[in-house]
Coordinates of C-alpha atoms (C1' of nucleotides) in Angstrom, one line a residue:
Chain A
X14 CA 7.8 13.6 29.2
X15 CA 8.5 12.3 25.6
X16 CA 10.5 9.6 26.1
X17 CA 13.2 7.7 23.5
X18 CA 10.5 5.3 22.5
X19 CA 7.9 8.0 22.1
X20 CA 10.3 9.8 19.4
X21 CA 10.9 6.8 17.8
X22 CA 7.1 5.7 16.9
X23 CA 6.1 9.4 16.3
X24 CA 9.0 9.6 13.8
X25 CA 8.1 5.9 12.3
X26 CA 4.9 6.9 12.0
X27 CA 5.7 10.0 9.9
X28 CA 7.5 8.5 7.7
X29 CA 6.0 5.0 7.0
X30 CA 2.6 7.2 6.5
X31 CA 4.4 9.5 3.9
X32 CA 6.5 6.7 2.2
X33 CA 5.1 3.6 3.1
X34 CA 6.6 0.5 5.2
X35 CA 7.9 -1.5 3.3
X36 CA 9.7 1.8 1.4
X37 CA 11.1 3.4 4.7
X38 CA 14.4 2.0 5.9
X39 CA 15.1 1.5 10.0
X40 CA 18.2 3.4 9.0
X41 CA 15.8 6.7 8.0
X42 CA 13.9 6.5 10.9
X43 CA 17.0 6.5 13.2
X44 CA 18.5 9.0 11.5
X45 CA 15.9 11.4 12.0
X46 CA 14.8 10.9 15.0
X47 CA 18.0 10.4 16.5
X48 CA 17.8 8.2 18.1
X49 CA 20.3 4.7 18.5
X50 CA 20.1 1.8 16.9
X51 CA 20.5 -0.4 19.4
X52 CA 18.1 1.7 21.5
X53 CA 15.6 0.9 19.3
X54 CA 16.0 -3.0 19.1
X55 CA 16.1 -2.3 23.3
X56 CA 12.5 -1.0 23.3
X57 CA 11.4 -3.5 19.7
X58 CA 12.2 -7.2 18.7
X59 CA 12.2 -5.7 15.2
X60 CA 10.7 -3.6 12.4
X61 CA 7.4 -5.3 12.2
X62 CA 7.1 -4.4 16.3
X63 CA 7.8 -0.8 15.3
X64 CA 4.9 -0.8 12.9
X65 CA 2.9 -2.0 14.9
X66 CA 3.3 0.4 17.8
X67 CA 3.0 3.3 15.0
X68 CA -0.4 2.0 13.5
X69 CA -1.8 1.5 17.7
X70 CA -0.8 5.6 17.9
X71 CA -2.1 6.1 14.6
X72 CA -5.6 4.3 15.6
X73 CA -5.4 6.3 18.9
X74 CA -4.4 9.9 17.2
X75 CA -7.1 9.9 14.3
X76 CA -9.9 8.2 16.6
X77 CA -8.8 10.9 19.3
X78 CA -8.7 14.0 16.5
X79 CA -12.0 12.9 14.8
X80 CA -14.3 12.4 17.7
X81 CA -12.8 16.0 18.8
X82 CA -13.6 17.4 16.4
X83 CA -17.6 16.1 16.1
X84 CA -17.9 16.9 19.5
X85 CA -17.0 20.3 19.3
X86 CA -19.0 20.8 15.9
X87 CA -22.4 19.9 17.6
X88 CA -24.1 18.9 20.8
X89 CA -26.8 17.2 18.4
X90 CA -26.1 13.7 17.8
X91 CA -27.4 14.0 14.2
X92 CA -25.6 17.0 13.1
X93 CA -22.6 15.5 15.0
X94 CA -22.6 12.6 12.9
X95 CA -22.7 15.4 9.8
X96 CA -19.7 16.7 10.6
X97 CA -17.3 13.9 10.2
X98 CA -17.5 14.8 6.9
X99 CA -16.6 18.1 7.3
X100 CA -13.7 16.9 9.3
X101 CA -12.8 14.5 6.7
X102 CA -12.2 17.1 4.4
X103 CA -10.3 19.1 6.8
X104 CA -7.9 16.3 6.9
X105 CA -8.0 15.9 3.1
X106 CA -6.6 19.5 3.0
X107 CA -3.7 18.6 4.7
X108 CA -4.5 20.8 8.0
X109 CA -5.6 18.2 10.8
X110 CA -2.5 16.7 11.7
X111 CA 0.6 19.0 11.4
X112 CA 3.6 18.0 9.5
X113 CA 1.6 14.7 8.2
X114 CA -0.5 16.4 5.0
X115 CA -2.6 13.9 3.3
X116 CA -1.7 10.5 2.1
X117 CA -4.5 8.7 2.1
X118 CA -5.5 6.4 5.3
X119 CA -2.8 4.9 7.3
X120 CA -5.2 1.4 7.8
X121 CA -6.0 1.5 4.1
X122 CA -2.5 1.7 3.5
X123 CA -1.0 -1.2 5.9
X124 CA -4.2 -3.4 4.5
X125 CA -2.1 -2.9 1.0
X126 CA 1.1 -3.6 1.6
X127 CA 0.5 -6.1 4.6
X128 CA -2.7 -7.9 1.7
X129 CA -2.9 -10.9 3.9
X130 CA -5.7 -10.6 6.6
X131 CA -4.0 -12.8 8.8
X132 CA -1.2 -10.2 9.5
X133 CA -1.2 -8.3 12.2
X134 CA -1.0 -4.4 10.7
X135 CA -3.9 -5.9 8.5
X136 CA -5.7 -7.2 11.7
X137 CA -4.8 -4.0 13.5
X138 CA -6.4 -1.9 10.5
X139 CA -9.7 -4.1 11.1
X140 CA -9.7 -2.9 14.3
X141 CA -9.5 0.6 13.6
X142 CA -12.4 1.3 11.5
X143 CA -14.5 -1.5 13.4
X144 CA -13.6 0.7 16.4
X145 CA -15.3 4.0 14.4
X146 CA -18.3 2.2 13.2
X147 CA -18.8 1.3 16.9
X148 CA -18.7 5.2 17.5
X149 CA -20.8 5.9 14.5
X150 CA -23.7 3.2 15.2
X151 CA -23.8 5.2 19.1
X152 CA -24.3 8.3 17.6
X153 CA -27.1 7.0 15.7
X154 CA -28.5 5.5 18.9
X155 CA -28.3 8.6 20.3
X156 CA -30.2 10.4 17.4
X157 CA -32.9 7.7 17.6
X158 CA -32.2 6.7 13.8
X159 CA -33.9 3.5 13.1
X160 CA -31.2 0.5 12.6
X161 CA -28.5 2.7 14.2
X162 CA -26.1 0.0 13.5
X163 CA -27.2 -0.5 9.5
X164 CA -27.2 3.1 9.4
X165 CA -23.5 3.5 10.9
X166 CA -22.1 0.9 8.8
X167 CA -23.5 3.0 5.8
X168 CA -21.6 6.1 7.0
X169 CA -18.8 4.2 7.4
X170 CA -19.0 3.0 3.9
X171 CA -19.3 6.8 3.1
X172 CA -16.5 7.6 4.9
X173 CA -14.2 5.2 3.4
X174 CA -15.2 6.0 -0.1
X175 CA -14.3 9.4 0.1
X176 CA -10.7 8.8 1.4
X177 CA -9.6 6.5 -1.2
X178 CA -11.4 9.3 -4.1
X179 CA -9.3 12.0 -2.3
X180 CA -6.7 9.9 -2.1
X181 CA -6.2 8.2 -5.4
X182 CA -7.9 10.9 -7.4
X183 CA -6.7 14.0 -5.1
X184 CA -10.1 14.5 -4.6
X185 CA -10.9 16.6 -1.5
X186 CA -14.1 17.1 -2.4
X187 CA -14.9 13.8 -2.0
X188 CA -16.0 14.9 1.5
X189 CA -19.0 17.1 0.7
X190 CA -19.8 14.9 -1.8
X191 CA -19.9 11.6 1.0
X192 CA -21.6 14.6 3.0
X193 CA -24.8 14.6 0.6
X194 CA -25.2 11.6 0.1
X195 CA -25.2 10.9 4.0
X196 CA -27.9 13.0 4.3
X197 CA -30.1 11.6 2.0
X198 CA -29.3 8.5 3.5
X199 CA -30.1 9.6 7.0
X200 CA -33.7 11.2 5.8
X201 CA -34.8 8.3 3.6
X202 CA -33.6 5.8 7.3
X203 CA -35.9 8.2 9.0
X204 CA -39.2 8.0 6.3
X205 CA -38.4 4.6 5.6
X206 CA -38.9 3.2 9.3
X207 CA -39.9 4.3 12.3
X208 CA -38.2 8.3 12.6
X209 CA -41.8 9.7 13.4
X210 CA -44.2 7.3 14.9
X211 CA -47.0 10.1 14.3
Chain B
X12 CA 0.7 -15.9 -29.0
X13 CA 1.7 -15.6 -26.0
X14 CA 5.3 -13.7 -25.8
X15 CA 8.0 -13.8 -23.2
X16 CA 6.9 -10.1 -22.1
X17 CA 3.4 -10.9 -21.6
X18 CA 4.5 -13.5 -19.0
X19 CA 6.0 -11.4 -17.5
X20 CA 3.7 -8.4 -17.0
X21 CA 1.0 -11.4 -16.4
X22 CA 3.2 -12.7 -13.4
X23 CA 4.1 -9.7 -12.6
X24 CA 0.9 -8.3 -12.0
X25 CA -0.2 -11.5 -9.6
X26 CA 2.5 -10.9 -7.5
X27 CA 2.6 -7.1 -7.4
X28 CA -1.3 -7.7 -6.3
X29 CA -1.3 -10.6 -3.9
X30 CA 1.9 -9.1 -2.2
X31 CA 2.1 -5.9 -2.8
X32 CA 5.0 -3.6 -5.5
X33 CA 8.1 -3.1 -2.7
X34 CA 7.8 -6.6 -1.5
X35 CA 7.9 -8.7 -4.8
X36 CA 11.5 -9.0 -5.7
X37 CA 12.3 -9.0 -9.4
X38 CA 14.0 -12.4 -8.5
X39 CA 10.4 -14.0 -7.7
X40 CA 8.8 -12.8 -10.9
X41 CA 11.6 -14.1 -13.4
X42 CA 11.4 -17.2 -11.2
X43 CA 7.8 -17.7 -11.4
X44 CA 7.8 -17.1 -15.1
X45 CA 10.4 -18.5 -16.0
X46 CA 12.0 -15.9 -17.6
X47 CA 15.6 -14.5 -18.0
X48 CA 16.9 -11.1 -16.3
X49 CA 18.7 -10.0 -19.1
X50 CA 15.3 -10.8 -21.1
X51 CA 12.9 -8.4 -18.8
X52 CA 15.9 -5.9 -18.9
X53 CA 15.7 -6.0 -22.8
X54 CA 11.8 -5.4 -22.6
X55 CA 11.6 -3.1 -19.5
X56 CA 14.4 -0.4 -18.6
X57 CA 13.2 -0.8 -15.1
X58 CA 11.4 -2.2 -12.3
X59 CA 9.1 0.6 -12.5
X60 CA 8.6 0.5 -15.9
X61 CA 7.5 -3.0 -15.2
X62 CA 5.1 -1.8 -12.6
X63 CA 3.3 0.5 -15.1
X64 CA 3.2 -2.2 -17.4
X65 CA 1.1 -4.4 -15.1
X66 CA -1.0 -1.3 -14.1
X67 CA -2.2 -0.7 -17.8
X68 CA -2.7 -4.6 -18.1
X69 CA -5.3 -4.7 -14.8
X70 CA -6.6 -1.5 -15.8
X71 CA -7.9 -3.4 -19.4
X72 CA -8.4 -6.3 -17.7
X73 CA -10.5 -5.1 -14.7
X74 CA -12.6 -2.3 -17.1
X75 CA -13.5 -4.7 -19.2
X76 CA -14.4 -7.6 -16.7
X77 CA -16.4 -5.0 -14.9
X78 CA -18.3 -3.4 -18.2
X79 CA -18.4 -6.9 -19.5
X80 CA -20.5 -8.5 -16.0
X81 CA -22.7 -5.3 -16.0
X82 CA -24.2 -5.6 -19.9
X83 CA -24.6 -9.4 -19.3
X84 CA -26.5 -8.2 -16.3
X85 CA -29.5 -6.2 -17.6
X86 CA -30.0 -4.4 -20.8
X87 CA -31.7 -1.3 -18.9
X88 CA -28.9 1.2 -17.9
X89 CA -30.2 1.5 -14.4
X90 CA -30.5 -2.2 -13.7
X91 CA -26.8 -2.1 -15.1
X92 CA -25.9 0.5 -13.0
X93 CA -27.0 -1.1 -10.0
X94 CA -25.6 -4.0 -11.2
X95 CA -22.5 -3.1 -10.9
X96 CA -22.4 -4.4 -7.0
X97 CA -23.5 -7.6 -8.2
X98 CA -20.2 -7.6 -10.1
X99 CA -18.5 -6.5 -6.9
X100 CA -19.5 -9.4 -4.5
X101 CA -18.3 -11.7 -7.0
X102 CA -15.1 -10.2 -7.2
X103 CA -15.2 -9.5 -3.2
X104 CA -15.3 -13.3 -2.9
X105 CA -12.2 -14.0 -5.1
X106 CA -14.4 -15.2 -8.0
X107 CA -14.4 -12.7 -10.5
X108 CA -10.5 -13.1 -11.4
X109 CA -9.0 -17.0 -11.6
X110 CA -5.9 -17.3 -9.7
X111 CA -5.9 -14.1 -7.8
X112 CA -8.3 -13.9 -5.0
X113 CA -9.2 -10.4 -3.7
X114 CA -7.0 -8.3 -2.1
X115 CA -8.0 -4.7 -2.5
X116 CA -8.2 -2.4 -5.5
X117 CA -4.7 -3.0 -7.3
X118 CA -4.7 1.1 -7.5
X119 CA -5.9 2.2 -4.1
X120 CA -3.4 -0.3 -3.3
X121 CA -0.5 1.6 -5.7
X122 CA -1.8 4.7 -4.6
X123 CA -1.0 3.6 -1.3
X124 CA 2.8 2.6 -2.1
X125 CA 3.4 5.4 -4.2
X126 CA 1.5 8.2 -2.3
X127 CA 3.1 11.0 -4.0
X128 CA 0.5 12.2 -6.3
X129 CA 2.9 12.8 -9.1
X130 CA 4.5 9.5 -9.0
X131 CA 3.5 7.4 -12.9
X132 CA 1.7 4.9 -10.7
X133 CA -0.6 7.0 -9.0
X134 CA -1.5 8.8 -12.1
X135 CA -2.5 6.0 -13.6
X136 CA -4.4 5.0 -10.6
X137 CA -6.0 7.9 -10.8
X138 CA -6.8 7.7 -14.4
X139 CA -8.2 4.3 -13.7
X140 CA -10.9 5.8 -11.3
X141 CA -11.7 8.1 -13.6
X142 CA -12.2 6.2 -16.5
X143 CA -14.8 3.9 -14.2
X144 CA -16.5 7.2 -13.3
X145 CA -17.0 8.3 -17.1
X146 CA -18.5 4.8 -17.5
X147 CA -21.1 5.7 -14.9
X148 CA -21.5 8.8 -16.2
X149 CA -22.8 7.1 -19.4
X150 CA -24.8 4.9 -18.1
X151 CA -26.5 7.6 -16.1
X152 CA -27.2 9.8 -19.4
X153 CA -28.6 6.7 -21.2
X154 CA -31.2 5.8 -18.4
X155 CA -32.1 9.5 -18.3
X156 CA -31.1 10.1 -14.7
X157 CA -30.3 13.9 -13.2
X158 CA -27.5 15.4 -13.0
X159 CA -25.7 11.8 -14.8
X160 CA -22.0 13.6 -13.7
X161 CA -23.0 14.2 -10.2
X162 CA -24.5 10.9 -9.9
X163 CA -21.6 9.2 -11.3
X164 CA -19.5 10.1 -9.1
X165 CA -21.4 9.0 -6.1
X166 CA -22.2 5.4 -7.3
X167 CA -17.9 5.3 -7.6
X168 CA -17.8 6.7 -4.7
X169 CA -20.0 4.0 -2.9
X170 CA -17.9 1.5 -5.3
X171 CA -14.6 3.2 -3.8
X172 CA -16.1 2.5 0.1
X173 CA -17.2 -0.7 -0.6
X174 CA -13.9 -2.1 -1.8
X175 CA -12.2 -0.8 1.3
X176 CA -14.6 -1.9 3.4
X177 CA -14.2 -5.8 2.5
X178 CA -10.5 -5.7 1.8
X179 CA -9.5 -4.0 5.2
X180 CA -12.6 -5.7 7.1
X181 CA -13.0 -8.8 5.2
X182 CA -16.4 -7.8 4.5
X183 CA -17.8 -8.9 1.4
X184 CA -21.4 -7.9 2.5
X185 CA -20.3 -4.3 1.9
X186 CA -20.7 -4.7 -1.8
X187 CA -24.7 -5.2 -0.9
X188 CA -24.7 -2.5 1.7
X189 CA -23.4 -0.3 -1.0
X190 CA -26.2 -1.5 -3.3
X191 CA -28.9 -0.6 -1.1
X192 CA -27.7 2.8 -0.6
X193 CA -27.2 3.3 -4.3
X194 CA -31.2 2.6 -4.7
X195 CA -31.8 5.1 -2.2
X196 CA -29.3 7.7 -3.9
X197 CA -30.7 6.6 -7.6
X198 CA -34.5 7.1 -6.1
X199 CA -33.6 10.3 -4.6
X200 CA -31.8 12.0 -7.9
X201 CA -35.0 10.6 -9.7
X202 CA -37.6 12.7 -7.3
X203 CA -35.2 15.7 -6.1
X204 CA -35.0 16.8 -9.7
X205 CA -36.3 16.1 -13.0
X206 CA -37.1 12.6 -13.2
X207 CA -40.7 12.2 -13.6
X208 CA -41.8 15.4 -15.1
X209 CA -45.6 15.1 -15.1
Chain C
dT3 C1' 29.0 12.7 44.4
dA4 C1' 28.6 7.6 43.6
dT5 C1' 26.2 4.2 41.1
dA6 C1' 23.4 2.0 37.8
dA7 C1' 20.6 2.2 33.9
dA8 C1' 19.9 4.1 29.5
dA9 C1' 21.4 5.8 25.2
dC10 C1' 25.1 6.5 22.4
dA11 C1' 28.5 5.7 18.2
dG12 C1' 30.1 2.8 14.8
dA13 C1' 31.5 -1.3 12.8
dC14 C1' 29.9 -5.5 10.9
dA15 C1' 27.6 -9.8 9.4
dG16 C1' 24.6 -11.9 6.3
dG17 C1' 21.1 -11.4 3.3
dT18 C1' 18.4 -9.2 -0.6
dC19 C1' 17.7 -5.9 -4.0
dT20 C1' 18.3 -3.8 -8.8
dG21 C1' 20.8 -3.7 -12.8
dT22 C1' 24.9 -5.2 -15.9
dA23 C1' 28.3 -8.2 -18.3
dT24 C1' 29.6 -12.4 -20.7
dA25 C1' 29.1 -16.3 -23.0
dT26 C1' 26.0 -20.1 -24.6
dT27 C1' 21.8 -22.1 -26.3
dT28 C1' 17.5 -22.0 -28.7
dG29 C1' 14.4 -20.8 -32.3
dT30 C1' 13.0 -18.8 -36.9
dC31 C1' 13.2 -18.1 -41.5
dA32 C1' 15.3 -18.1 -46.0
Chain D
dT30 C1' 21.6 -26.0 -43.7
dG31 C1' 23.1 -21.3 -42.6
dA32 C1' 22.5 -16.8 -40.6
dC33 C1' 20.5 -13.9 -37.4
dA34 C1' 17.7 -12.6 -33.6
dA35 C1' 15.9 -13.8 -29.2
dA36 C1' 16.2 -15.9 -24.9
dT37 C1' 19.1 -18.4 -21.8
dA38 C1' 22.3 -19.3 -17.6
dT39 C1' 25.4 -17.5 -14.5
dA40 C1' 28.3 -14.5 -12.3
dC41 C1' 28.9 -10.2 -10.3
dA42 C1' 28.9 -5.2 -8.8
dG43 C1' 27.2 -2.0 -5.7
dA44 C1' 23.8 -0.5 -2.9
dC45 C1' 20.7 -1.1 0.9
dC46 C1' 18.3 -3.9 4.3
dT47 C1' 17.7 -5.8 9.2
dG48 C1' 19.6 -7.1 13.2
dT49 C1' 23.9 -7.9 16.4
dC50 C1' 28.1 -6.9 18.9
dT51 C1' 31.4 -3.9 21.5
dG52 C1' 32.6 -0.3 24.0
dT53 C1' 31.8 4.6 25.5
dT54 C1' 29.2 8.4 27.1
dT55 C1' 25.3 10.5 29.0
dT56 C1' 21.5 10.8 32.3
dA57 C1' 18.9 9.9 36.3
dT58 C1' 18.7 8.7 41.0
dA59 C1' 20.0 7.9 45.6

DNA sequence: TATAAAACAGACAGGTCTGTATATTTGTCA
DNA sequence: TGACAAATATACAGACCTGTCTGTTTTATA
């Protein structure tokens, strides 16, 4: 049941992903979504509303896609936290969400053009990739990996270092790159502390 | 000798970093510099042309603030490669440039507005990154490091991650997390291949 | 089918944006 | 001082932006 609203955020989050926010007119987004002006200032008290309610789907979407698709690469946590990276570059090659390609991340992106961390799309971006390290740091409990939450916070790190080189440098393989070095990472956790209490 | 176009592209610059390239209005920066329209339009044939312009300036400016903290650091290329997240918590924590603050990478933030890969201002972005990652590259070679290419491009990788991480978080810390994992990436290229050869 | 809510079309106000035109003032150098 | 280049102030065109207003049509529900 997609409703006038739902068109409206999943079109304004197409094209403020693809073009930016402060580069994509209201007019655009009406236009090809077709929706009504006025329905949109019915359903938002303005633009800045509208971005908002894209990035929460956005958050929702990518968290949603990525945890699918570690779940369905492994039942072990370790190898499960492996294969974001393979995910990654599956999204760096343009074929995880259809019709969006690959412009870089949408958080990274609204942290740019909204700089000061006081705004919301900024705060909203915090969020986001505070909400994946939270995931991260419980698949590292799961794996029994000594300071899961050091140790998630470190793959995070990873993680957003290869966007930006795949983004900036159109650098898909950024990902297997971020991909070795995790595992390195993840042995030398493991030696370092307490992997095998033998 | 400071001419009417470098005041510009200098005020330029701070406001297309601190609020981003859409959302600074040629009207603030002739404003703020006290400059004449007709003046930038006799130096620039556009606002992007302008752009570019303060793009090349923070790419000088930035490569040789970075290059410049890391040989005061350490005369040993690895201490100088390590020390490059020295350099990065100083910036992190608005020190490193006077009047600026931190607010991201200037060109994962343009690579952000501009997102089409072929667009001047994410080529030079691009070339930016690259130029940071030759850098490495030769510090790597002169501490006699495997693989020095390979290497490279996972210290700017951890460089790339840890600038997201404390513009989109506020994290500063990140540019320590990222030095600790570069120890444990530098150690492990020194022992996985030929680093001690006896 | 009757009624009410929702979405529609389209004009418009008021502001901002880039870029241009014109005419005046400042600064430099011979 | 005189001549010439550079920078200035100011107005303006034309496009685009967000957000509002009015009135009509569609849609859902009872």
């Amino acid at each position: 049941m997609k409703s006038r609203r739902d068109d409206l955020v999943e079109t304004a989050l197409k094209l403020f992903y693809i073009h930016g926010f402060n580069a994509t007119g209201i007019d655009r987004i009406l236009a090809e979504s077709g929706v009504a002006k006025m329905t949109l200032y019915k359903h938002f008290r303005s633009k800045d509303e509208l971005i908002l309610a894209a990035l929460q789907l956005r958050d929702e979407r990518f968290r949603n896609w990525l945890m699918a698709e570690m779940e369905k690469a492994s039942a072990d946590p370790e190898e499960r936290l492996l294969s974001m990276f393979s995910a990654l570059e599956t999204w760096f090659l343009g074929k995880a969400f259809k019709g969006l390609g690959f412009s870089g991340c949408a958080f990274i992106n609204a942290a740019g053009e909204f700089g000061d961390q006081a705004h919301p799309a900024h705060r909203l971006a915090a969020e986001h990739k505070r909400r994946i390290v939270d995931y991260l740091a419980e698949l590292c409990r799961q794996a029994e990996l000594p300071e899961p939450e050091k140790l998630a916070e470190q793959l995070a790190l990873l993680k957003e270092g290869a966007i930006a080189t795949a983004h900036v440098r159109n650098m898909p393989e950024a990902a297997r790159t971020a991909e070795k070095m995790a595992r390195v990472l993840i042995e030398s956790a493991k030696a370092g502390d307490g992997g095998s209490a033998t």
